[in-house]
Coordinates of C-alpha atoms and ligand atoms in Angstrom, one line a residue:
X12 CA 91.5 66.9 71.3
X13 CA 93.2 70.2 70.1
X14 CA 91.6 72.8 68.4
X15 CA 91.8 71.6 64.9
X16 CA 90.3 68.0 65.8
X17 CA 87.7 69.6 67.6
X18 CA 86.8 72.0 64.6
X19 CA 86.5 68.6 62.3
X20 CA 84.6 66.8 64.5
X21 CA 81.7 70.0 64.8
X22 CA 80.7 70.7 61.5
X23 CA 77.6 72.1 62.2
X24 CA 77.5 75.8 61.3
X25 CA 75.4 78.7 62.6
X26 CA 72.2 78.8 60.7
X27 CA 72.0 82.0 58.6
X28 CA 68.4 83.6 60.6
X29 CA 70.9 83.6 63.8
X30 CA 73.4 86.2 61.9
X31 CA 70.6 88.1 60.7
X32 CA 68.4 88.3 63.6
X33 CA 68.0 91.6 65.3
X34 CA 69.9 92.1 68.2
X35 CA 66.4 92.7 70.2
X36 CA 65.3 89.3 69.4
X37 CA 68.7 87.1 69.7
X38 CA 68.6 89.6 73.7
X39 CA 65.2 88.3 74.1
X40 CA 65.9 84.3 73.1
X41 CA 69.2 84.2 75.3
X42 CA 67.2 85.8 78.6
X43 CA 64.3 83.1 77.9
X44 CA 66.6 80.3 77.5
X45 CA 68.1 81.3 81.0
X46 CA 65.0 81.7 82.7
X47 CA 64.0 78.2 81.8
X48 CA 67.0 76.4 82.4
X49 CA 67.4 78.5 85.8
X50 CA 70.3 76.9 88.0
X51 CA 70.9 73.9 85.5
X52 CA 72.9 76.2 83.6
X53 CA 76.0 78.6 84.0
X54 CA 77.4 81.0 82.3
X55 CA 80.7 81.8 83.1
X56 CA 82.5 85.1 81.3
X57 CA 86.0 85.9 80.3
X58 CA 86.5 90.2 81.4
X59 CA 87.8 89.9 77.4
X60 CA 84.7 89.2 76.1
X61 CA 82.3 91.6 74.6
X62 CA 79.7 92.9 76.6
X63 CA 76.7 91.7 74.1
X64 CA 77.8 88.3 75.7
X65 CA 79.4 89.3 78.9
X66 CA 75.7 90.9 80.6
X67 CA 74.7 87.5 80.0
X68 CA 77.0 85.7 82.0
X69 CA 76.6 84.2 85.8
X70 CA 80.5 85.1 86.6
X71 CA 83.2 87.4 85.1
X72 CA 86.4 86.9 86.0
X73 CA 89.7 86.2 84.6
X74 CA 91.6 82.6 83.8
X75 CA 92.3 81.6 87.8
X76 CA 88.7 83.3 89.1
X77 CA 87.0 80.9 86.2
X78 CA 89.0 77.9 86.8
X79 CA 87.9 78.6 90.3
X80 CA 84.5 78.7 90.0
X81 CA 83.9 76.1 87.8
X82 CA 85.8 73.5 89.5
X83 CA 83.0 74.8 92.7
X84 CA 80.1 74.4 90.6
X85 CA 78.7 71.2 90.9
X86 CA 75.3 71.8 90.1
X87 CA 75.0 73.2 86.5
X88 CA 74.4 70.8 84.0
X89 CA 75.1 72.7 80.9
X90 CA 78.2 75.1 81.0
X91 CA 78.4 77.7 78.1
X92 CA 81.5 79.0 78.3
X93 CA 82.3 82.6 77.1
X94 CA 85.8 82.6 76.9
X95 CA 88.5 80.7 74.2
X96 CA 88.6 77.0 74.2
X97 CA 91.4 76.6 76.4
X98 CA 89.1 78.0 79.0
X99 CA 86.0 75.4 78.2
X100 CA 89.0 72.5 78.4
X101 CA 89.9 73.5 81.6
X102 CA 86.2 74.0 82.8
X103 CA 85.3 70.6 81.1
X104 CA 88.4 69.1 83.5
X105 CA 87.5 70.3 86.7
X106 CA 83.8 69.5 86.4
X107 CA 82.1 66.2 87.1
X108 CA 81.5 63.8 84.2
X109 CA 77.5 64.6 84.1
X110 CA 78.3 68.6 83.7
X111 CA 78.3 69.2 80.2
X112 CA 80.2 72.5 78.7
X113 CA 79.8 74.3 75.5
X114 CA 81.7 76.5 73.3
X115 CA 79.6 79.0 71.6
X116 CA 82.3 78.9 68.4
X117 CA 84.5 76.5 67.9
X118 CA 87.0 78.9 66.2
X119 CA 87.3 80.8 69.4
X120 CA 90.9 79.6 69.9
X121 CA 94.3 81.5 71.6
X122 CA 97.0 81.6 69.1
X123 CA 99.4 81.6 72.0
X124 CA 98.0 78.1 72.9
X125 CA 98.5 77.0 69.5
X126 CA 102.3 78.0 69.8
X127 CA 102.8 74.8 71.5
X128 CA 101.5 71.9 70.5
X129 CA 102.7 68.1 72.2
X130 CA 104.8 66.8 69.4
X131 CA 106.9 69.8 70.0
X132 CA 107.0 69.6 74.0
X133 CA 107.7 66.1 73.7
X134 CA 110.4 66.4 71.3
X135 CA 111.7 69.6 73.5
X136 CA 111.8 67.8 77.0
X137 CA 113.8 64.9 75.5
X138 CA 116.3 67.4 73.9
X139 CA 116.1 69.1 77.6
X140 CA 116.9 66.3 79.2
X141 CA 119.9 64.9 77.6
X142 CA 121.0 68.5 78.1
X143 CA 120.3 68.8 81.9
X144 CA 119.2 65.5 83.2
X145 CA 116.3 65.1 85.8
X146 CA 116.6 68.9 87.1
X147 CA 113.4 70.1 85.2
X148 CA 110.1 70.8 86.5
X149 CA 107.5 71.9 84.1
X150 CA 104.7 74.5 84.7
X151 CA 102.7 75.8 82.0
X152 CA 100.2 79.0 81.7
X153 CA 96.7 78.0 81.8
X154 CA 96.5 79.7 78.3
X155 CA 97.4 75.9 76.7
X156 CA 96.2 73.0 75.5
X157 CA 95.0 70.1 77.8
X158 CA 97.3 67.9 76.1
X159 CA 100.4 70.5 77.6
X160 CA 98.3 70.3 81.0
X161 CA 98.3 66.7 81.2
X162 CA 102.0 66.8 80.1
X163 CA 103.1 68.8 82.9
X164 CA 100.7 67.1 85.3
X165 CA 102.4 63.9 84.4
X166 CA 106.1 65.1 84.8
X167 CA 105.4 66.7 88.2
X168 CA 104.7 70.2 87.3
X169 CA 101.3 72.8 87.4
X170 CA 99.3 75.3 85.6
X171 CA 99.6 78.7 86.6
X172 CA 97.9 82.3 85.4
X173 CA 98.4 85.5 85.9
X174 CA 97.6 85.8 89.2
X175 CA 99.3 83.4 90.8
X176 CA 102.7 82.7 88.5
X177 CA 105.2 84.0 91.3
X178 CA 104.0 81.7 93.9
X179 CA 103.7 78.8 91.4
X180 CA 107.3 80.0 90.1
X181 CA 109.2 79.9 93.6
X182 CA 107.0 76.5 94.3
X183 CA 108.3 74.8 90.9
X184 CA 112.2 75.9 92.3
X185 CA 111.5 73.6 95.7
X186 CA 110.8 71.0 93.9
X187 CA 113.5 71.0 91.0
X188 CA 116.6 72.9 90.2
X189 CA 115.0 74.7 86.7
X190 CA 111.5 74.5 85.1
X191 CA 110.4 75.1 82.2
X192 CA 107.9 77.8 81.4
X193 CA 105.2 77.1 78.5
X194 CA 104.2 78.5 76.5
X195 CA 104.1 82.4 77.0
X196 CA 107.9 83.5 77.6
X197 CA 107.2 86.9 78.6
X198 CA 104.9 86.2 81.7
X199 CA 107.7 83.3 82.3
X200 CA 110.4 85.9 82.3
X201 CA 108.5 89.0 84.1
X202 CA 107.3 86.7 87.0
X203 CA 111.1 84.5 87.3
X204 CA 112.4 88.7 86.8
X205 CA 110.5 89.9 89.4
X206 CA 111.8 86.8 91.7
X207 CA 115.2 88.0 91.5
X208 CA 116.4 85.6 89.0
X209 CA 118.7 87.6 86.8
X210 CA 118.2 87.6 83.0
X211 CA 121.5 85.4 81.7
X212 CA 120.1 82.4 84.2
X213 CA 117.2 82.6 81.6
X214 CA 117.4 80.6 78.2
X215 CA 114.5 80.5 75.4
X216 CA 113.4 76.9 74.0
X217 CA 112.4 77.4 69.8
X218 CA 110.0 74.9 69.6
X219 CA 110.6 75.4 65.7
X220 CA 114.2 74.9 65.1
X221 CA 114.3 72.6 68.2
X222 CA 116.8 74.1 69.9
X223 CA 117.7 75.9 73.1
X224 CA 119.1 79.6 72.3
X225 CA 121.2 80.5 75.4
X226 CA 124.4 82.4 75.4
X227 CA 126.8 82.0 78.5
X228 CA 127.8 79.4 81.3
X229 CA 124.5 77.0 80.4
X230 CA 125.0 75.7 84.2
X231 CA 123.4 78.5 84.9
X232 CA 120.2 78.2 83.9
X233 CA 117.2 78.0 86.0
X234 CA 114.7 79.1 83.8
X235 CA 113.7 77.6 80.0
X236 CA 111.3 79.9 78.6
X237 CA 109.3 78.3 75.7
X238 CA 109.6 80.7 73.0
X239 CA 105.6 81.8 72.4
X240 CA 103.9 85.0 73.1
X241 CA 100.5 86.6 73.0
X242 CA 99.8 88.3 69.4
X243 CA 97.2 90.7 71.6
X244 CA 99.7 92.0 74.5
X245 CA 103.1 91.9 72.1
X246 CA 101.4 95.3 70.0
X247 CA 102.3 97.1 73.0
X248 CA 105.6 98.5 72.4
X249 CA 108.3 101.2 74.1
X250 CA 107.3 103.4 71.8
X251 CA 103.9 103.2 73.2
X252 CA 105.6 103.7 76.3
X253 CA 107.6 107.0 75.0
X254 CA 104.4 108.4 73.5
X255 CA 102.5 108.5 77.0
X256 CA 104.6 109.9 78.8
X257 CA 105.0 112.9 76.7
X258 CA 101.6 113.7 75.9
X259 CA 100.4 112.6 79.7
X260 CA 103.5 112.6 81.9
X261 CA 101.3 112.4 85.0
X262 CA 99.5 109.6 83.8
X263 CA 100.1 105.9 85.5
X264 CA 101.2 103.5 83.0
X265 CA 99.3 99.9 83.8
X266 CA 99.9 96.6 81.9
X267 CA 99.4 93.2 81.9
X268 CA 102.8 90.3 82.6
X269 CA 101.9 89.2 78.8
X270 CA 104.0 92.1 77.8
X271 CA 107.8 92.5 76.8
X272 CA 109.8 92.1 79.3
X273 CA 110.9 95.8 78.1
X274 CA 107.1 97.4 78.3
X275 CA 107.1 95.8 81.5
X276 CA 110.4 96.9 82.9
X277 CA 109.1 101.0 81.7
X278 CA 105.3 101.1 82.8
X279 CA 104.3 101.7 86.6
X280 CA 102.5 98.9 87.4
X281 CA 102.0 95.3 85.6
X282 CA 99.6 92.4 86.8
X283 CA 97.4 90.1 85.4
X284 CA 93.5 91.2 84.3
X285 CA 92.2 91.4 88.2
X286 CA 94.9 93.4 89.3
X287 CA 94.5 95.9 86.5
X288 CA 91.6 96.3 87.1
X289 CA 91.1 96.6 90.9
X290 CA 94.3 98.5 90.6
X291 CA 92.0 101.6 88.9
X292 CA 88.4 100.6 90.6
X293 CA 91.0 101.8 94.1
X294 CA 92.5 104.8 92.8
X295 CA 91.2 107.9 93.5
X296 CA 88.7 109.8 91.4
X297 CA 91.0 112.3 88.7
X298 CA 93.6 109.6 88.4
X299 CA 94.8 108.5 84.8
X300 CA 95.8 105.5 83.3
X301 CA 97.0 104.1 80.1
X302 CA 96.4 100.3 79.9
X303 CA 98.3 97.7 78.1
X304 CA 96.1 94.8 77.8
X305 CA 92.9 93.8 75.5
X306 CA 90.8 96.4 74.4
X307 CA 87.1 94.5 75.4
X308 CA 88.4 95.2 78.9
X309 CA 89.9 98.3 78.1
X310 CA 86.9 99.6 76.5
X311 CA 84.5 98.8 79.4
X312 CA 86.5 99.9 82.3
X313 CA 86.9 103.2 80.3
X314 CA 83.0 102.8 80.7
X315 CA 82.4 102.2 84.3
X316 CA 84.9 104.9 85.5
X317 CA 84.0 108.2 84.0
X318 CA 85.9 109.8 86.9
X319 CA 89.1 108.8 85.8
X320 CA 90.9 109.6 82.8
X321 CA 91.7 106.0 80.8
X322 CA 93.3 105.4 77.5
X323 CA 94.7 102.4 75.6
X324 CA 98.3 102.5 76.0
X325 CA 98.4 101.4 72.3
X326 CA 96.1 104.2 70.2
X327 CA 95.7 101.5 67.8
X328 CA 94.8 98.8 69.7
X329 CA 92.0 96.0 68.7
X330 CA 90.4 93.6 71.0
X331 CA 91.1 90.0 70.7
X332 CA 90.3 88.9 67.4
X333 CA 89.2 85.0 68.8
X334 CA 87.8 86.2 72.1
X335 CA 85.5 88.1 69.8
X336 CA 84.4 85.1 67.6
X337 CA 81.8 84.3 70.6
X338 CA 79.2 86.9 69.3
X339 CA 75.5 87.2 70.6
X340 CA 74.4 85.1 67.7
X341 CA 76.6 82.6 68.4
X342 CA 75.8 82.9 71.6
X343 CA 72.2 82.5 71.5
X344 CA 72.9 79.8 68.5
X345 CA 74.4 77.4 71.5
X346 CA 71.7 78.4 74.2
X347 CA 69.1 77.0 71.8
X348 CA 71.0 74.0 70.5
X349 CA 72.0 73.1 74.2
X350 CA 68.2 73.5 75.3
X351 CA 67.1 71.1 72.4
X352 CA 69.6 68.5 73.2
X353 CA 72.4 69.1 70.2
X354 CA 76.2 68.5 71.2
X355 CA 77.4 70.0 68.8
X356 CA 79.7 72.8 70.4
X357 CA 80.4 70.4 73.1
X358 CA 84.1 70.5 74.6
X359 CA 85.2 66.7 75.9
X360 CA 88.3 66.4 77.0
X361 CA 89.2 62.6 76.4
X362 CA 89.2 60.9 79.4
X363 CA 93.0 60.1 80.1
X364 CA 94.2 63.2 79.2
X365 CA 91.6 64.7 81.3
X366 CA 93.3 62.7 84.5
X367 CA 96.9 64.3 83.8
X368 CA 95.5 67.7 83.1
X369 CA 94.0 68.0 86.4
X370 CA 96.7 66.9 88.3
X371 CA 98.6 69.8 87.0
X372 CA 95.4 72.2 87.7
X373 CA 94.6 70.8 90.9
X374 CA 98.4 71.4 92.5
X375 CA 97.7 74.8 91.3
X376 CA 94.6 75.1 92.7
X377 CA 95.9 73.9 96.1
X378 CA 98.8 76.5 96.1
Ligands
13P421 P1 94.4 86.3 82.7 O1 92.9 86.1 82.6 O2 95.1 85.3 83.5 O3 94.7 87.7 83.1 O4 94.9 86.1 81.2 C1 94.7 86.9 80.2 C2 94.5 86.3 78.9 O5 95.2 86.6 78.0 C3 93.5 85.3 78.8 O6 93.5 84.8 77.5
SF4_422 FE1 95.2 84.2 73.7 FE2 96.2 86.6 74.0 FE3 93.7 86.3 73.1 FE4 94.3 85.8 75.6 S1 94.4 87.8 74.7 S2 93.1 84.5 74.3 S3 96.4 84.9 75.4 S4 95.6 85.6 72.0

């Protein structure tokens, strides 16, 4: 089910004394809902969620360290996920069939998972391979739909984040001659980059006009990036860069492989969410950083390091606007509903889909 089906099939709004409720009271519910569900329910966190959800939340981490732990947990019954709801697909894969998760809002989507859809994936693999025959292996950032995971699971290929996209990069390239990278091309061109495959063996699928946009000897292509991006991590420009480095030129410039391949190629250091931020929890006290990644997390590690000097590297950066939809009302809103017995922000991933999809996340999960 993608995000749009899902949102038709949950009508069921918020009720209005959940938006006005004090934030005292909605604190109160959430904690009582957990102590009477104890271990039948888990909470897992996204680091970009905000912390009037995230201090509720059994485990933080960031898109492998939540796959992880909830393909381990095997006891919860009720999942809630705070996250987006690529996250609760992927969760709702790797648990058992009794294991139920939630979505706190259904409109908590990623627009970068919504840049591929599998009309478009189908209609570019065909086009792909009448162009380079069966060379292709697919691998697609966990930041898509479980339609695109079952996809690549079926053709041979993985998931990957941003933790672990070199090692799944040079593992696609034993198994094939190319793969294709969906959907974020920048993380698909800073990890094949930083592999030491040179920029004119990389071409960019459109998925809008169809069509591959590649100039040179197209033999030479070994990676297809599919032409998406994340609308958080592209505001964080050169000029960004420029701007640092004047005001702070001793300052350590940290972002995160969503970024242009340009950002990246000018800041210090670039790694997905964990590394950014064990990266600053090791530095020394007095060190400085500006950080290129979303602001929830930017905001709290600014928080629990008041020894260090930490900025946005963007001034004018904003958190992620559907990471944000999963507010403490909404929150609480889905603790109560689970603990009367309503499905209504229930994520299912239909059943043969599910199969493929994991196939993809379990080679991952193996590598
Ligand atoms: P990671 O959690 O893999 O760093 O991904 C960041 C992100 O954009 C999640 O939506
Ligand atoms: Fe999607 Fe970017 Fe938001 Fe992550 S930060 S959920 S990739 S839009």
């Amino acid at each position: 089910m993608n995000l749009l089906e899902s949102l038709q099939a949950n009508k069921r709004q918020i009720p209005e004394h959940y938006l006005t409720m004090n934030v005292t009271e909605l604190e109160e519910r959430a904690w009582a809902v957990k102590r009477k569900l104890g271990d039948r329910l888990f909470v897992p966190g996204h680091h970009y969620q905000k912390d009037e959800v995230i201090q509720f939340s059994d485990a933080t981490g960031d898109s492998l360290q939540l796959a992880q732990v909830a393909a381990a947990n095997r006891k919860a019954e009720f999942i809630v996920f705070c996250g987006v709801h690529f996250m609760a697909e992927t969760a709702d894969i790797l648990t058992t069939n009794e294991q139920k998760v939630y979505l706190p809002d259904m409109r908590a989507g990623c627009s970068m998972a919504d840049m591929a859809d599998i009309h478009q994936t189908n209609r570019a693999w065909e086009a792909l391979q009448a162009q380079f025959g069966d060379t292709i292996i697919p691998l697609t950032y966990v930041n898509s739909t479980a339609a695109i995971k079952a996809f690549v699971g079926e053709h041979g290929g993985a998931t990957v984040t941003s933790s672990n996209a070199e090692k799944m990069v040079e593992w696609a390239l034993t198994q094939k001659e190319r793969l294709l990278f969906l959907p974020d091309q920048h993380l698909g061109r800073n990890t094949a980059y930083k592999l030491g495959i040179p920029l004119d063996s990389m071409a960019v699928w459109d998925p809008i006009q169809s069509s591959l946009q590649y100039e040179g000897d197209i033999e030479k292509v070994k990676v297809i990036l599919w032409k998406g991006h994340c609308s958080v991590h592209e505001n964080f420009t050169t000029k960004n860069i420029e701007q640092v480095r004047k005001q702070h030129p001793d300052m350590k410039i940290i972002v995160h492989p969503e970024c242009s391949r340009e950002v990246v190629a000018l800041s210090d250091m670039a790694g997905s969410t964990n590394y950014i931020i064990t990266e600053i929890e090791k530095a020394t006290p007095g060190s400085s950083f500006a950080v290129g990644t979303e602001m929830n997390l930017v905001n709290r590690i600014m928080h629990q390091h008041p020894d260090k000097h930490i900025i946005s590297l963007n001034p004018y950066m904003c958190a992620c606007l559907t990471m944000n939809r999963i507010d403490l009302p909404h929150f609480v809103w889905c603790l109560e509903s689970v603990e009367d017995g309503f499905e209504s922000n229930r994520i299912v991933v239909e059943e043969g889909v599910a199969k493929l999809a994991k196939l993809a996340l379990d080679r991952m999960l193996k590598i």
